[in-house]
mmCIF file with all atom_site columns, C-alpha atoms in Angstrom:
data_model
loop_
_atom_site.group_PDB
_atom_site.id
_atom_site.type_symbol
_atom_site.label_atom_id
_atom_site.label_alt_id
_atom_site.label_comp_id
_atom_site.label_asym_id
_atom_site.label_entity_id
_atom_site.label_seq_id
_atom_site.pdbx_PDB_ins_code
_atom_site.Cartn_x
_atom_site.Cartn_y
_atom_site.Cartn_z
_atom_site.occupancy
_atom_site.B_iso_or_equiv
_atom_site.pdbx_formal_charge
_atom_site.auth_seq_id
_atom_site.auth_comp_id
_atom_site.auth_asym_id
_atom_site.auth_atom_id
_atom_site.pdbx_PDB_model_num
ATOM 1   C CA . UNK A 1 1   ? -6.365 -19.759 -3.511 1.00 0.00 ? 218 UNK A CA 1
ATOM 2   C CA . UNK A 1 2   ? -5.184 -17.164 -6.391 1.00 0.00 ? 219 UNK A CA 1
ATOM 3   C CA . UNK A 1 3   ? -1.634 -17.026 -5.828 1.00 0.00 ? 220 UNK A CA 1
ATOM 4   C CA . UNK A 1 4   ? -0.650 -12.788 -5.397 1.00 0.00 ? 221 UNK A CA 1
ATOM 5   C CA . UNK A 1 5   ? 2.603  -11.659 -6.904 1.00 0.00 ? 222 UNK A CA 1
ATOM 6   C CA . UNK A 1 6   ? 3.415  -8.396  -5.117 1.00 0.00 ? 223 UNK A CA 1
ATOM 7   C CA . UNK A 1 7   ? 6.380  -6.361  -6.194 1.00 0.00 ? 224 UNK A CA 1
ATOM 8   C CA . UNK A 1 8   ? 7.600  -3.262  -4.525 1.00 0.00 ? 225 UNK A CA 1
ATOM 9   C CA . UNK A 1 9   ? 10.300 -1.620  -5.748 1.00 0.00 ? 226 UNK A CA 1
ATOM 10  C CA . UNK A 1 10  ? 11.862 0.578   -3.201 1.00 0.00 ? 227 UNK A CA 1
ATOM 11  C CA . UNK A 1 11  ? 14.690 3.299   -4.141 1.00 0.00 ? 228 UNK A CA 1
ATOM 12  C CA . UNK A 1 12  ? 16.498 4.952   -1.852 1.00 0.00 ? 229 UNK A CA 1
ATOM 13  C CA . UNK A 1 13  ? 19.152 6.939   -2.435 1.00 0.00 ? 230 UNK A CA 1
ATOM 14  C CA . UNK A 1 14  ? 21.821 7.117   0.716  1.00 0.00 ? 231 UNK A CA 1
ATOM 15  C CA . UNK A 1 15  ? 24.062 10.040  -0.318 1.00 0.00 ? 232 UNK A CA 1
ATOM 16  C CA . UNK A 1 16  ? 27.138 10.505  2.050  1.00 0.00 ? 233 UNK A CA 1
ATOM 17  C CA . UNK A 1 17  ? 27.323 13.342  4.507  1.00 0.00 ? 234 UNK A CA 1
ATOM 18  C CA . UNK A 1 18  ? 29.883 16.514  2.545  1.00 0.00 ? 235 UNK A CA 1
ATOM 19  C CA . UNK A 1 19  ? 31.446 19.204  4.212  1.00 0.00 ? 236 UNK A CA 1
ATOM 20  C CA . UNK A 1 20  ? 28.944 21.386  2.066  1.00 0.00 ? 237 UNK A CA 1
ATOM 21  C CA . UNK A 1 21  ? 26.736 22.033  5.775  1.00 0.00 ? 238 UNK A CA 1
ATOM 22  C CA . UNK A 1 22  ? 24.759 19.074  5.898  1.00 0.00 ? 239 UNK A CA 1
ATOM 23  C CA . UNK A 1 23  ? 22.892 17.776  8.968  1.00 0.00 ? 240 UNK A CA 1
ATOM 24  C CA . UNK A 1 24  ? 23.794 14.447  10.036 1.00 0.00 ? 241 UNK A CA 1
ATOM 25  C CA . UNK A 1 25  ? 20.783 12.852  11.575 1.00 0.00 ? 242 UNK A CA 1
ATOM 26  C CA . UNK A 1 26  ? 22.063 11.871  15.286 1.00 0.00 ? 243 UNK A CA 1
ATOM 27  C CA . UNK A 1 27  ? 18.716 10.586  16.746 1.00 0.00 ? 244 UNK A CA 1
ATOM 28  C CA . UNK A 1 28  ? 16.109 9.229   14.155 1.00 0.00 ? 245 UNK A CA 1
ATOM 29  C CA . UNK A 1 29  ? 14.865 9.956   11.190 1.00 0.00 ? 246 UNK A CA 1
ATOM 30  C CA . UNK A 1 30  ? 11.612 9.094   9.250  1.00 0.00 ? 247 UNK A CA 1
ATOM 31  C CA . UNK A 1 31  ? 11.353 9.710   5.097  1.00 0.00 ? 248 UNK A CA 1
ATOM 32  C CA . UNK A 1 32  ? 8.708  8.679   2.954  1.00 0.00 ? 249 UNK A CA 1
ATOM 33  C CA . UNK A 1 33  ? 7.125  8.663   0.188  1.00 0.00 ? 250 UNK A CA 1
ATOM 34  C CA . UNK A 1 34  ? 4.480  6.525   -2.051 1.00 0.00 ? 251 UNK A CA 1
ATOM 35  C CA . UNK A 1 35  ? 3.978  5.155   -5.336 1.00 0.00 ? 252 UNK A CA 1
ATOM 36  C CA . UNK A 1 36  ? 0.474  4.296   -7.133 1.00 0.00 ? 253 UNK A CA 1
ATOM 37  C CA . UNK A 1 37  ? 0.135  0.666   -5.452 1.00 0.00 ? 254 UNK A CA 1
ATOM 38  C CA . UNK A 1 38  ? 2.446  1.101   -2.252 1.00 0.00 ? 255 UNK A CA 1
ATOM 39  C CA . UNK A 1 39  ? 3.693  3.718   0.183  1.00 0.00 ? 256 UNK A CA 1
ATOM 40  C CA . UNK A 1 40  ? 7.191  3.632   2.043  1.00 0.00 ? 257 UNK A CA 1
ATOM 41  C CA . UNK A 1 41  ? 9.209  4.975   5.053  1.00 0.00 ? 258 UNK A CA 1
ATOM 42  C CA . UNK A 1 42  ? 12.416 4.384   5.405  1.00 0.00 ? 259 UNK A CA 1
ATOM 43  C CA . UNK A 1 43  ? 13.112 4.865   9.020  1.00 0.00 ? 260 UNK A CA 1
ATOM 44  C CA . UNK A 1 44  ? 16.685 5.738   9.855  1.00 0.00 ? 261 UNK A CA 1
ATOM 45  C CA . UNK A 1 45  ? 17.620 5.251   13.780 1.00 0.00 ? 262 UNK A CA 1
ATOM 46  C CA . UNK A 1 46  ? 21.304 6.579   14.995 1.00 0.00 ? 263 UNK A CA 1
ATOM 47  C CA . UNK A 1 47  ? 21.586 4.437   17.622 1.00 0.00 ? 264 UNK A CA 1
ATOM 48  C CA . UNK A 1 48  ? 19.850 1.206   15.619 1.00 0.00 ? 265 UNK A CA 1
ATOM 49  C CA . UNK A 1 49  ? 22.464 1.651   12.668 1.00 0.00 ? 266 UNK A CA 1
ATOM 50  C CA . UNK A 1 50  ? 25.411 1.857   15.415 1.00 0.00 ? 267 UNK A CA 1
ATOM 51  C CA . UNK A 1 51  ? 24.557 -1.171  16.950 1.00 0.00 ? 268 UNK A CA 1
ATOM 52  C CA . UNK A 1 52  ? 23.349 -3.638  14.175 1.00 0.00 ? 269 UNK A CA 1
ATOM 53  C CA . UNK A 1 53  ? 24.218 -1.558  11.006 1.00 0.00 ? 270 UNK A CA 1
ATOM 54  C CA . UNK A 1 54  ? 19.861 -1.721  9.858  1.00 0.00 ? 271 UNK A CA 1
ATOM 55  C CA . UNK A 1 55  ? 17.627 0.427   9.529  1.00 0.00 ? 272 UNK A CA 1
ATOM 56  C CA . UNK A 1 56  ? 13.556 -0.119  8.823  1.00 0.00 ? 273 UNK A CA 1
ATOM 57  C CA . UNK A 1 57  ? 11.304 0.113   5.964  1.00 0.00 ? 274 UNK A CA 1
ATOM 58  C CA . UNK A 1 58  ? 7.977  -0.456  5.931  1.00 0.00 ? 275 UNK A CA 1
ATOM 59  C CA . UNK A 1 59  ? 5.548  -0.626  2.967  1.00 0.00 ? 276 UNK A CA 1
ATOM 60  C CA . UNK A 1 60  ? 2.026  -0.893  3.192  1.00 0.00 ? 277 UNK A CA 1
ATOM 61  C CA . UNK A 1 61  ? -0.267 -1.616  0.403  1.00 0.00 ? 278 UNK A CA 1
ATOM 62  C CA . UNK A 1 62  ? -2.923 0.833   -0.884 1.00 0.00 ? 279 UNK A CA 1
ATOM 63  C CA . UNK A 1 63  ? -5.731 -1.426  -2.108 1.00 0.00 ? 280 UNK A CA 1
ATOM 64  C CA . UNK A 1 64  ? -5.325 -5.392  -0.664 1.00 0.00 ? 281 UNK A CA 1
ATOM 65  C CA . UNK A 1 65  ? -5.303 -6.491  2.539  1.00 0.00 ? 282 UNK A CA 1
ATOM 66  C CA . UNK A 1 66  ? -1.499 -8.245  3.271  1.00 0.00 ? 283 UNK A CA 1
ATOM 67  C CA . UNK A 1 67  ? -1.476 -11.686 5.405  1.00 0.00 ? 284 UNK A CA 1
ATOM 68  C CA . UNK A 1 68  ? 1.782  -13.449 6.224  1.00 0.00 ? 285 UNK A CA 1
ATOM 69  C CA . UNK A 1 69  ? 1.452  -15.984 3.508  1.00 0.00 ? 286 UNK A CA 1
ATOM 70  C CA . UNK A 1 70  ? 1.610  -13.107 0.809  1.00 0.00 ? 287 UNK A CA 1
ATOM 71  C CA . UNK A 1 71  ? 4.996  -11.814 2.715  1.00 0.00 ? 288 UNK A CA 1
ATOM 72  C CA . UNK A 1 72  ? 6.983  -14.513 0.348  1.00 0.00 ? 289 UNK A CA 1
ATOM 73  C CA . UNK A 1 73  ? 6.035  -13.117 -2.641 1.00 0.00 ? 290 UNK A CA 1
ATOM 74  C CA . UNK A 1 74  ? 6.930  -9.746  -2.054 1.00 0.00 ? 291 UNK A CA 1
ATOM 75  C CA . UNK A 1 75  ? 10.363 -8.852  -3.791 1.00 0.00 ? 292 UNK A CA 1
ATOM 76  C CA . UNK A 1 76  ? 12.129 -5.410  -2.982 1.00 0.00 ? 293 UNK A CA 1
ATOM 77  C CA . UNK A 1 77  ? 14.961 -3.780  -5.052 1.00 0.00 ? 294 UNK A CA 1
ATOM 78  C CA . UNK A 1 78  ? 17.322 -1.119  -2.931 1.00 0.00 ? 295 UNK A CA 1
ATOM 79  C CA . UNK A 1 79  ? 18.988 1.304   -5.186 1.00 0.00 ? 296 UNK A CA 1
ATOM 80  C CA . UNK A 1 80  ? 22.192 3.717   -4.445 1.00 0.00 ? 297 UNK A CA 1
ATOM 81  C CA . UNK A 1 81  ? 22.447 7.108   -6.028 1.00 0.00 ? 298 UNK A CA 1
ATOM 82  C CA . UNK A 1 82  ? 25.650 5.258   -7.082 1.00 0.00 ? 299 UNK A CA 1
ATOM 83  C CA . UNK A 1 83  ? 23.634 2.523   -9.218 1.00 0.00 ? 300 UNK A CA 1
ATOM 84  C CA . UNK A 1 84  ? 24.667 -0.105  -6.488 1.00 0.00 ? 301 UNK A CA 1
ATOM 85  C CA . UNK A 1 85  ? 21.216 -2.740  -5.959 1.00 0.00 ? 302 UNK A CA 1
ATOM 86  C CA . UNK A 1 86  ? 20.605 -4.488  -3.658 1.00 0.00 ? 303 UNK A CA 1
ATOM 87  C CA . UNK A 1 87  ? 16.843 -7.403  -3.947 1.00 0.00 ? 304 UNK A CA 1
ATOM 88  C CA . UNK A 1 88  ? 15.972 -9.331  -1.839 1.00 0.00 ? 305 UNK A CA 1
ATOM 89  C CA . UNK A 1 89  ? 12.637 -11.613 -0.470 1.00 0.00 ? 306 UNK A CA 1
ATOM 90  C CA . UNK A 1 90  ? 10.890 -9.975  2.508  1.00 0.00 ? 307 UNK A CA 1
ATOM 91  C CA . UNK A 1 91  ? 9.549  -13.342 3.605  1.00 0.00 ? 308 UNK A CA 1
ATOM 92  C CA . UNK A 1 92  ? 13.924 -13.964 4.076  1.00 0.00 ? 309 UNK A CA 1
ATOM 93  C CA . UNK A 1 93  ? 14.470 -10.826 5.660  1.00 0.00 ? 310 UNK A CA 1
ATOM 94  C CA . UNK A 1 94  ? 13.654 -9.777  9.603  1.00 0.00 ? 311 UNK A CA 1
ATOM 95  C CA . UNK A 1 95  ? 10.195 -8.739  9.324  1.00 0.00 ? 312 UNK A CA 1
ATOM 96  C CA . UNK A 1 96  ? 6.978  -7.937  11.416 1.00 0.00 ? 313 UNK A CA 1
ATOM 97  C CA . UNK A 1 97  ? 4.215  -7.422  10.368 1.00 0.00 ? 314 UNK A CA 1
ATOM 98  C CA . UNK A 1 98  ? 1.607  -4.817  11.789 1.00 0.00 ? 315 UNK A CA 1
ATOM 99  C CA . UNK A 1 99  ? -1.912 -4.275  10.488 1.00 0.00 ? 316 UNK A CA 1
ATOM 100 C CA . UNK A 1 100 ? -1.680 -3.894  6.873  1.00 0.00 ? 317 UNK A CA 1
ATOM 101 C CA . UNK A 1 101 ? 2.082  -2.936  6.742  1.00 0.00 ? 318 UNK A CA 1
ATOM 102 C CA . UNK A 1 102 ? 4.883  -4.719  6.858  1.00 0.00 ? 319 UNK A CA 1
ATOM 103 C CA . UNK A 1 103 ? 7.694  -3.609  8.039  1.00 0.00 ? 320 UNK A CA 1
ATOM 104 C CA . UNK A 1 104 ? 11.929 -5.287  7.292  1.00 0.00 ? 321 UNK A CA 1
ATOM 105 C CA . UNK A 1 105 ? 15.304 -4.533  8.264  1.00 0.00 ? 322 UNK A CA 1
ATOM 106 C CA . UNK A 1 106 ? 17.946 -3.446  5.237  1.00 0.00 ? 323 UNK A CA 1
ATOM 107 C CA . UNK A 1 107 ? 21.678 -2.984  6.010  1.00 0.00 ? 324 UNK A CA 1
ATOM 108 C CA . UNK A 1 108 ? 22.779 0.624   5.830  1.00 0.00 ? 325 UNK A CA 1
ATOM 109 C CA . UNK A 1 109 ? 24.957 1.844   3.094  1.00 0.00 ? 326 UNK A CA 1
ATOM 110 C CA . UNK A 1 110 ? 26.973 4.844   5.017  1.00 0.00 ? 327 UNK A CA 1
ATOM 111 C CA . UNK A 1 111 ? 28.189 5.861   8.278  1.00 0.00 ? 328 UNK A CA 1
ATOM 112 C CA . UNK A 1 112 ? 26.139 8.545   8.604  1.00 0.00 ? 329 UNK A CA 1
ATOM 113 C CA . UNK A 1 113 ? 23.142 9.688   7.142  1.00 0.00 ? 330 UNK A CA 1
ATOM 114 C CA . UNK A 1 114 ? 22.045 13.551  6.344  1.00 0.00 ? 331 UNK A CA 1
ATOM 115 C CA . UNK A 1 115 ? 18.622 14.835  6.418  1.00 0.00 ? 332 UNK A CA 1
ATOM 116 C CA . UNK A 1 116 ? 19.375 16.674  3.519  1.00 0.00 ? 333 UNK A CA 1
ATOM 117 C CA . UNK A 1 117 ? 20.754 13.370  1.191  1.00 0.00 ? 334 UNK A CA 1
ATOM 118 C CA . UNK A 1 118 ? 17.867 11.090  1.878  1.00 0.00 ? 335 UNK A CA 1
ATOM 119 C CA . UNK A 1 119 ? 15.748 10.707  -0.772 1.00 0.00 ? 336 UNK A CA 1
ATOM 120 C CA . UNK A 1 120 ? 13.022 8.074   -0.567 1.00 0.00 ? 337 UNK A CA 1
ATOM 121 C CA . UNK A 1 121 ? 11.299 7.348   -4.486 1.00 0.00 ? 338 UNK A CA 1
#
């Protein structure tokens, strides 16, 4: 079988909540956005990041078809607005995967998240 390199490259920028009138997101939150091979949520739960400090994101391919094997090749590279990166192996992380997305649980940067800071690139 033709061994499939996938490589998503996932930025999001987690911006601390100012004083300048920002919402903080109390309940849950869902940003996306896609690129020319993936698309990407980043799904930010209150209640999820108190308890276990995650969140989810979940990528899903635009043109294959993904199948558990393929989950190890699949790198991902978190990026701060502050230049901080974090990559890691999906295959590693806490994943699940659901029709042709999968979906993997990244640590949370701040202690609160505004709706007006996310970005998702």
């Amino acid at each position: 079988m033709k061994k499939v390199l996938l490589v998503a490259f996932v930025f999001i920028c987690i911006v601390g909540c100012s004083l300048g009138g920002k919402t903080e997101v109390e309940g849950q939150a869902v940003f996306s956005d896609e690129g020319k091979e993936w698309s990407a949520e980043y799904i930010y739960d209150h209640k999820l990041y108190q308890e276990r400090k995650t969140n989810w994101v979940t990528l899903e391919p635009k043109e294959i078809q993904l199948t558990p094997e393929q989950l190890k090749y699949i790198t991902v590279e978190i990026q701060t607005s502050d230049g901080d990166t974090v990559t890691g192996n999906v295959k590693a992380m806490m994943n699940k995967l659901d029709d042709n997305a999968v979906s993997f649980l990244v640590g949370t940067l701040n202690d609160r998240t505004c709706k007006e800071a996310l970005v998702l690139h």
